[in-house]
């Protein structure tokens, strides 16, 4: 372990390791392992960087922290608690409270699609700082329970048309994306279609074959699926091709 610590210390510059997340993560590990280290410059950097994220605006006029991943603030909450930095702790907690959806879920960034990873990390942080009795924590746990034990309905096909309430349907024809529909669509002439369920907070993304996705051109379909899954950060069921 000494060699790892020595390596990390060599990579440190003026109390920081490249960015906010790397610095907070390493400092938190040092603290938990009781590693001898002068934390002052690192904590000052984290404090200043948090203030910058909250006060500065991007080109659209939105605060910079809107674009910062939720897990940054989850770890920051624990770190500020460990170092008794109450002002920074409260500011971070406020950001997380603001970011939580009514469902109890947390998004990857402000306003993005919510899912299990970001929500789990925030719940871990809330538990570490002793906030398991908070409404914030209880709502998050409720969301995960519903998510993990969700009953995903199957689409219904009748007369060349597919139906699934509260879903988004991505339509593929001639190996190209031709549009999307909500709840129902005529699919009889398609190569196939991708079902996202439910539309707002996806739990499942599945592909269904009609006339057949062309193997030599499937690279056109795949990026659509990956893009949706990558942005959603949700439970991603293995894509199934069904007839």
mmCIF file of C-alpha atoms in Angstrom:
data_model
loop_
_atom_site.group_PDB
_atom_site.id
_atom_site.type_symbol
_atom_site.label_atom_id
_atom_site.label_comp_id
_atom_site.label_asym_id
_atom_site.label_seq_id
_atom_site.Cartn_x
_atom_site.Cartn_y
_atom_site.Cartn_z
ATOM 1 C CA UNK A 1 0.000 0.000 0.000
ATOM 2 C CA UNK A 2 2.921 2.357 0.656
ATOM 3 C CA UNK A 3 3.917 2.246 -3.004
ATOM 4 C CA UNK A 4 0.370 3.183 -4.057
ATOM 5 C CA UNK A 5 0.285 6.096 -1.619
ATOM 6 C CA UNK A 6 3.694 7.268 -2.818
ATOM 7 C CA UNK A 7 2.499 7.106 -6.418
ATOM 8 C CA UNK A 8 -0.625 9.135 -5.609
ATOM 9 C CA UNK A 9 1.368 11.758 -3.750
ATOM 10 C CA UNK A 10 3.720 12.122 -6.719
ATOM 11 C CA UNK A 11 0.723 12.759 -8.980
ATOM 12 C CA UNK A 12 -0.708 15.444 -6.705
ATOM 13 C CA UNK A 13 -0.226 19.105 -7.691
ATOM 14 C CA UNK A 14 -0.899 21.856 -5.163
ATOM 15 C CA UNK A 15 -3.265 19.661 -3.188
ATOM 16 C CA UNK A 16 -5.313 18.358 -6.099
ATOM 17 C CA UNK A 17 -5.416 15.381 -8.421
ATOM 18 C CA UNK A 18 -6.530 16.838 -11.783
ATOM 19 C CA UNK A 19 -10.180 17.551 -10.876
ATOM 20 C CA UNK A 20 -12.827 17.745 -8.165
ATOM 21 C CA UNK A 21 -13.842 14.072 -8.234
ATOM 22 C CA UNK A 22 -10.335 12.584 -8.267
ATOM 23 C CA UNK A 23 -9.300 14.858 -5.424
ATOM 24 C CA UNK A 24 -12.325 14.229 -3.222
ATOM 25 C CA UNK A 25 -12.132 10.479 -3.781
ATOM 26 C CA UNK A 26 -8.436 10.202 -2.894
ATOM 27 C CA UNK A 27 -8.786 12.504 0.111
ATOM 28 C CA UNK A 28 -11.767 10.501 1.372
ATOM 29 C CA UNK A 29 -9.811 7.247 1.066
ATOM 30 C CA UNK A 30 -6.822 8.791 2.863
ATOM 31 C CA UNK A 31 -9.115 9.928 5.663
ATOM 32 C CA UNK A 32 -10.860 6.578 6.042
ATOM 33 C CA UNK A 33 -7.521 4.727 6.059
ATOM 34 C CA UNK A 34 -6.019 7.289 8.468
ATOM 35 C CA UNK A 35 -3.175 8.084 6.053
ATOM 36 C CA UNK A 36 -0.821 10.819 7.376
ATOM 37 C CA UNK A 37 -1.385 13.774 5.063
ATOM 38 C CA UNK A 38 -1.779 17.539 5.316
ATOM 39 C CA UNK A 39 -5.321 17.961 4.002
ATOM 40 C CA UNK A 40 -5.438 21.776 4.088
ATOM 41 C CA UNK A 41 -4.612 22.584 0.455
ATOM 42 C CA UNK A 42 -6.831 19.785 -0.864
ATOM 43 C CA UNK A 43 -9.808 20.874 1.209
ATOM 44 C CA UNK A 44 -9.311 24.480 0.167
ATOM 45 C CA UNK A 45 -9.323 23.408 -3.473
ATOM 46 C CA UNK A 46 -12.520 21.386 -3.021
ATOM 47 C CA UNK A 47 -14.185 24.259 -1.175
ATOM 48 C CA UNK A 48 -13.246 26.764 -3.872
ATOM 49 C CA UNK A 49 -14.279 24.414 -6.676
ATOM 50 C CA UNK A 50 -17.689 23.781 -5.104
ATOM 51 C CA UNK A 51 -18.238 27.537 -4.789
ATOM 52 C CA UNK A 52 -17.267 27.963 -8.447
ATOM 53 C CA UNK A 53 -19.663 25.227 -9.615
ATOM 54 C CA UNK A 54 -22.552 26.828 -7.728
ATOM 55 C CA UNK A 55 -21.882 30.459 -8.644
ATOM 56 C CA UNK A 56 -20.696 30.254 -12.258
ATOM 57 C CA UNK A 57 -23.051 29.961 -15.247
ATOM 58 C CA UNK A 58 -22.559 28.212 -18.576
ATOM 59 C CA UNK A 59 -23.342 29.660 -22.019
ATOM 60 C CA UNK A 60 -27.067 28.955 -21.541
ATOM 61 C CA UNK A 61 -27.211 30.750 -18.209
ATOM 62 C CA UNK A 62 -27.556 27.564 -16.180
ATOM 63 C CA UNK A 63 -25.297 26.938 -13.155
ATOM 64 C CA UNK A 64 -22.161 24.936 -13.918
ATOM 65 C CA UNK A 65 -23.117 22.280 -11.372
ATOM 66 C CA UNK A 66 -26.109 21.259 -13.519
ATOM 67 C CA UNK A 67 -23.627 19.469 -15.799
ATOM 68 C CA UNK A 68 -21.670 17.835 -12.962
ATOM 69 C CA UNK A 69 -22.482 14.128 -12.393
ATOM 70 C CA UNK A 70 -24.538 13.329 -9.308
ATOM 71 C CA UNK A 71 -21.955 10.920 -7.929
ATOM 72 C CA UNK A 72 -19.492 13.826 -7.557
ATOM 73 C CA UNK A 73 -21.832 15.318 -4.974
ATOM 74 C CA UNK A 74 -22.570 11.976 -3.319
ATOM 75 C CA UNK A 75 -18.884 11.511 -2.454
ATOM 76 C CA UNK A 76 -18.538 15.207 -1.598
ATOM 77 C CA UNK A 77 -21.349 14.890 0.949
ATOM 78 C CA UNK A 78 -19.458 12.153 2.785
ATOM 79 C CA UNK A 79 -16.144 13.989 2.578
ATOM 80 C CA UNK A 80 -17.497 17.278 3.931
ATOM 81 C CA UNK A 81 -19.141 15.390 6.792
ATOM 82 C CA UNK A 82 -15.857 13.629 7.609
ATOM 83 C CA UNK A 83 -14.034 16.973 7.830
ATOM 84 C CA UNK A 84 -16.842 18.812 9.657
ATOM 85 C CA UNK A 85 -17.223 21.303 6.813
ATOM 86 C CA UNK A 86 -20.841 22.171 7.607
ATOM 87 C CA UNK A 87 -21.275 24.994 5.090
ATOM 88 C CA UNK A 88 -20.038 22.863 2.192
ATOM 89 C CA UNK A 89 -21.983 19.852 3.497
ATOM 90 C CA UNK A 90 -25.249 21.817 3.528
ATOM 91 C CA UNK A 91 -24.599 23.278 0.071
ATOM 92 C CA UNK A 92 -23.967 19.791 -1.338
ATOM 93 C CA UNK A 93 -27.037 18.355 0.380
ATOM 94 C CA UNK A 94 -29.135 21.155 -1.110
ATOM 95 C CA UNK A 95 -27.870 20.295 -4.611
ATOM 96 C CA UNK A 96 -28.844 16.647 -4.115
ATOM 97 C CA UNK A 97 -32.257 17.580 -2.734
ATOM 98 C CA UNK A 98 -32.849 19.809 -5.743
ATOM 99 C CA UNK A 99 -31.770 17.053 -8.118
ATOM 100 C CA UNK A 100 -33.989 14.289 -6.751
ATOM 101 C CA UNK A 101 -37.116 13.567 -8.793
ATOM 102 C CA UNK A 102 -40.574 13.113 -7.274
ATOM 103 C CA UNK A 103 -40.198 9.374 -7.866
ATOM 104 C CA UNK A 104 -37.246 9.347 -5.439
ATOM 105 C CA UNK A 105 -34.710 8.730 -8.210
ATOM 106 C CA UNK A 106 -31.568 10.713 -8.986
ATOM 107 C CA UNK A 107 -30.371 11.533 -12.523
ATOM 108 C CA UNK A 108 -26.814 11.316 -13.832
ATOM 109 C CA UNK A 109 -26.827 15.122 -14.229
ATOM 110 C CA UNK A 110 -29.455 17.794 -13.609
ATOM 111 C CA UNK A 111 -32.579 17.002 -15.613
ATOM 112 C CA UNK A 112 -31.255 13.859 -17.315
ATOM 113 C CA UNK A 113 -32.859 10.425 -17.194
ATOM 114 C CA UNK A 114 -32.719 8.830 -13.750
ATOM 115 C CA UNK A 115 -31.554 5.351 -12.883
ATOM 116 C CA UNK A 116 -30.142 2.876 -10.447
ATOM 117 C CA UNK A 117 -26.466 3.889 -10.419
ATOM 118 C CA UNK A 118 -26.827 7.544 -9.447
ATOM 119 C CA UNK A 119 -29.631 6.778 -7.003
ATOM 120 C CA UNK A 120 -27.645 4.017 -5.298
ATOM 121 C CA UNK A 121 -24.590 6.227 -4.843
ATOM 122 C CA UNK A 122 -26.615 9.012 -3.270
ATOM 123 C CA UNK A 123 -28.346 6.561 -0.916
ATOM 124 C CA UNK A 124 -24.946 5.186 0.098
ATOM 125 C CA UNK A 125 -23.777 8.725 0.877
ATOM 126 C CA UNK A 126 -26.912 9.551 2.862
ATOM 127 C CA UNK A 127 -26.433 6.395 4.901
ATOM 128 C CA UNK A 128 -22.770 7.229 5.548
ATOM 129 C CA UNK A 129 -23.656 10.686 6.892
ATOM 130 C CA UNK A 130 -26.498 9.411 9.066
ATOM 131 C CA UNK A 131 -29.507 10.632 7.095
ATOM 132 C CA UNK A 132 -31.357 7.319 6.758
ATOM 133 C CA UNK A 133 -34.423 8.798 8.464
ATOM 134 C CA UNK A 134 -34.664 11.663 5.962
ATOM 135 C CA UNK A 135 -37.488 11.902 3.422
ATOM 136 C CA UNK A 136 -34.832 12.071 0.741
ATOM 137 C CA UNK A 137 -33.415 8.676 1.706
ATOM 138 C CA UNK A 138 -36.798 6.995 2.115
ATOM 139 C CA UNK A 139 -37.993 8.164 -1.301
ATOM 140 C CA UNK A 140 -34.790 6.906 -2.907
ATOM 141 C CA UNK A 141 -35.118 3.470 -1.304
ATOM 142 C CA UNK A 142 -38.759 3.286 -2.410
ATOM 143 C CA UNK A 143 -37.729 4.056 -5.984
ATOM 144 C CA UNK A 144 -35.094 1.313 -6.022
ATOM 145 C CA UNK A 145 -37.511 -1.252 -4.600
ATOM 146 C CA UNK A 146 -40.033 -0.497 -7.321
ATOM 147 C CA UNK A 147 -37.296 -0.484 -9.946
ATOM 148 C CA UNK A 148 -35.709 -3.791 -8.974
ATOM 149 C CA UNK A 149 -38.993 -5.644 -8.631
ATOM 150 C CA UNK A 150 -40.760 -4.012 -11.577
ATOM 151 C CA UNK A 151 -43.103 -6.057 -13.745
ATOM 152 C CA UNK A 152 -42.259 -5.147 -17.338
ATOM 153 C CA UNK A 153 -45.262 -5.759 -19.644
ATOM 154 C CA UNK A 154 -44.872 -7.234 -23.108
ATOM 155 C CA UNK A 155 -46.000 -5.278 -26.199
ATOM 156 C CA UNK A 156 -49.247 -6.509 -27.792
ATOM 157 C CA UNK A 157 -49.266 -7.073 -31.583
ATOM 158 C CA UNK A 158 -52.517 -7.012 -33.565
ATOM 159 C CA UNK A 159 -53.221 -6.463 -37.269
ATOM 160 C CA UNK A 160 -49.704 -5.247 -38.012
ATOM 161 C CA UNK A 161 -49.743 -2.742 -35.176
ATOM 162 C CA UNK A 162 -47.917 -2.888 -31.831
ATOM 163 C CA UNK A 163 -49.371 -1.514 -28.587
ATOM 164 C CA UNK A 164 -47.779 -0.801 -25.215
ATOM 165 C CA UNK A 165 -49.103 1.943 -22.963
ATOM 166 C CA UNK A 166 -46.520 4.439 -21.625
ATOM 167 C CA UNK A 167 -43.800 3.357 -24.054
ATOM 168 C CA UNK A 168 -41.682 4.923 -26.781
ATOM 169 C CA UNK A 169 -41.216 2.953 -29.994
ATOM 170 C CA UNK A 170 -38.117 3.492 -32.144
ATOM 171 C CA UNK A 171 -38.901 2.494 -35.736
ATOM 172 C CA UNK A 172 -36.310 0.890 -38.044
ATOM 173 C CA UNK A 173 -36.870 0.448 -41.807
ATOM 174 C CA UNK A 174 -34.270 -0.451 -44.450
ATOM 175 C CA UNK A 175 -31.725 -0.484 -41.605
ATOM 176 C CA UNK A 176 -32.405 3.196 -40.891
ATOM 177 C CA UNK A 177 -34.070 5.063 -38.056
ATOM 178 C CA UNK A 178 -37.278 6.527 -39.505
ATOM 179 C CA UNK A 179 -38.843 8.032 -36.399
ATOM 180 C CA UNK A 180 -40.484 7.160 -33.137
ATOM 181 C CA UNK A 181 -44.001 6.831 -31.754
ATOM 182 C CA UNK A 182 -45.702 6.783 -28.369
ATOM 183 C CA UNK A 183 -47.775 3.849 -27.106
ATOM 184 C CA UNK A 184 -48.552 2.344 -30.535
ATOM 185 C CA UNK A 185 -47.302 2.148 -34.122
ATOM 186 C CA UNK A 186 -47.844 0.319 -37.401
ATOM 187 C CA UNK A 187 -44.881 -2.042 -37.709
ATOM 188 C CA UNK A 188 -45.908 -4.466 -40.451
ATOM 189 C CA UNK A 189 -43.521 -2.954 -43.023
ATOM 190 C CA UNK A 190 -40.555 -2.438 -40.688
ATOM 191 C CA UNK A 191 -37.293 -4.324 -40.249
ATOM 192 C CA UNK A 192 -38.125 -4.113 -36.563
ATOM 193 C CA UNK A 193 -38.603 -1.722 -33.694
ATOM 194 C CA UNK A 194 -37.093 -0.890 -30.315
ATOM 195 C CA UNK A 195 -39.351 -0.572 -27.269
ATOM 196 C CA UNK A 196 -38.384 1.796 -24.450
ATOM 197 C CA UNK A 197 -40.517 1.260 -21.338
ATOM 198 C CA UNK A 198 -41.630 3.383 -19.635
ATOM 199 C CA UNK A 199 -40.958 6.495 -21.699
ATOM 200 C CA UNK A 200 -40.040 8.906 -18.906
ATOM 201 C CA UNK A 201 -37.863 6.751 -16.620
ATOM 202 C CA UNK A 202 -36.813 3.723 -18.722
ATOM 203 C CA UNK A 203 -36.563 0.319 -17.052
ATOM 204 C CA UNK A 204 -36.284 -1.741 -20.211
ATOM 205 C CA UNK A 205 -34.941 -1.357 -23.759
ATOM 206 C CA UNK A 206 -35.680 -4.268 -26.118
ATOM 207 C CA UNK A 207 -35.515 -4.838 -29.859
ATOM 208 C CA UNK A 208 -38.186 -6.761 -31.774
ATOM 209 C CA UNK A 209 -37.673 -8.138 -35.264
ATOM 210 C CA UNK A 210 -40.471 -7.943 -37.882
ATOM 211 C CA UNK A 211 -39.024 -8.568 -41.374
ATOM 212 C CA UNK A 212 -35.516 -8.786 -40.006
ATOM 213 C CA UNK A 213 -32.638 -6.481 -39.191
ATOM 214 C CA UNK A 214 -30.022 -6.791 -41.933
ATOM 215 C CA UNK A 215 -26.803 -8.169 -40.390
ATOM 216 C CA UNK A 216 -24.540 -6.238 -42.744
ATOM 217 C CA UNK A 217 -26.152 -2.928 -41.691
ATOM 218 C CA UNK A 218 -26.877 -3.531 -38.013
ATOM 219 C CA UNK A 219 -24.210 -0.991 -37.132
ATOM 220 C CA UNK A 220 -26.873 1.650 -37.936
ATOM 221 C CA UNK A 221 -29.299 0.212 -35.368
ATOM 222 C CA UNK A 222 -26.749 -0.461 -32.632
ATOM 223 C CA UNK A 223 -25.686 3.168 -31.987
ATOM 224 C CA UNK A 224 -29.340 4.080 -31.348
ATOM 225 C CA UNK A 225 -29.601 1.414 -28.649
ATOM 226 C CA UNK A 226 -26.240 2.308 -27.120
ATOM 227 C CA UNK A 227 -27.012 6.026 -27.121
ATOM 228 C CA UNK A 228 -30.288 5.479 -25.305
ATOM 229 C CA UNK A 229 -28.725 3.133 -22.762
ATOM 230 C CA UNK A 230 -25.699 5.363 -22.231
ATOM 231 C CA UNK A 231 -27.771 8.430 -21.488
ATOM 232 C CA UNK A 232 -30.358 6.649 -19.411
ATOM 233 C CA UNK A 233 -28.006 4.918 -16.934
ATOM 234 C CA UNK A 234 -30.825 2.519 -16.165
ATOM 235 C CA UNK A 235 -31.241 -1.229 -15.748
ATOM 236 C CA UNK A 236 -30.494 -2.334 -19.299
ATOM 237 C CA UNK A 237 -32.159 -5.634 -20.218
ATOM 238 C CA UNK A 238 -30.236 -7.568 -22.829
ATOM 239 C CA UNK A 239 -31.574 -6.740 -26.261
ATOM 240 C CA UNK A 240 -33.711 -9.570 -27.531
ATOM 241 C CA UNK A 241 -34.667 -10.089 -31.163
ATOM 242 C CA UNK A 242 -38.208 -11.470 -31.305
ATOM 243 C CA UNK A 243 -40.454 -12.521 -34.117
#
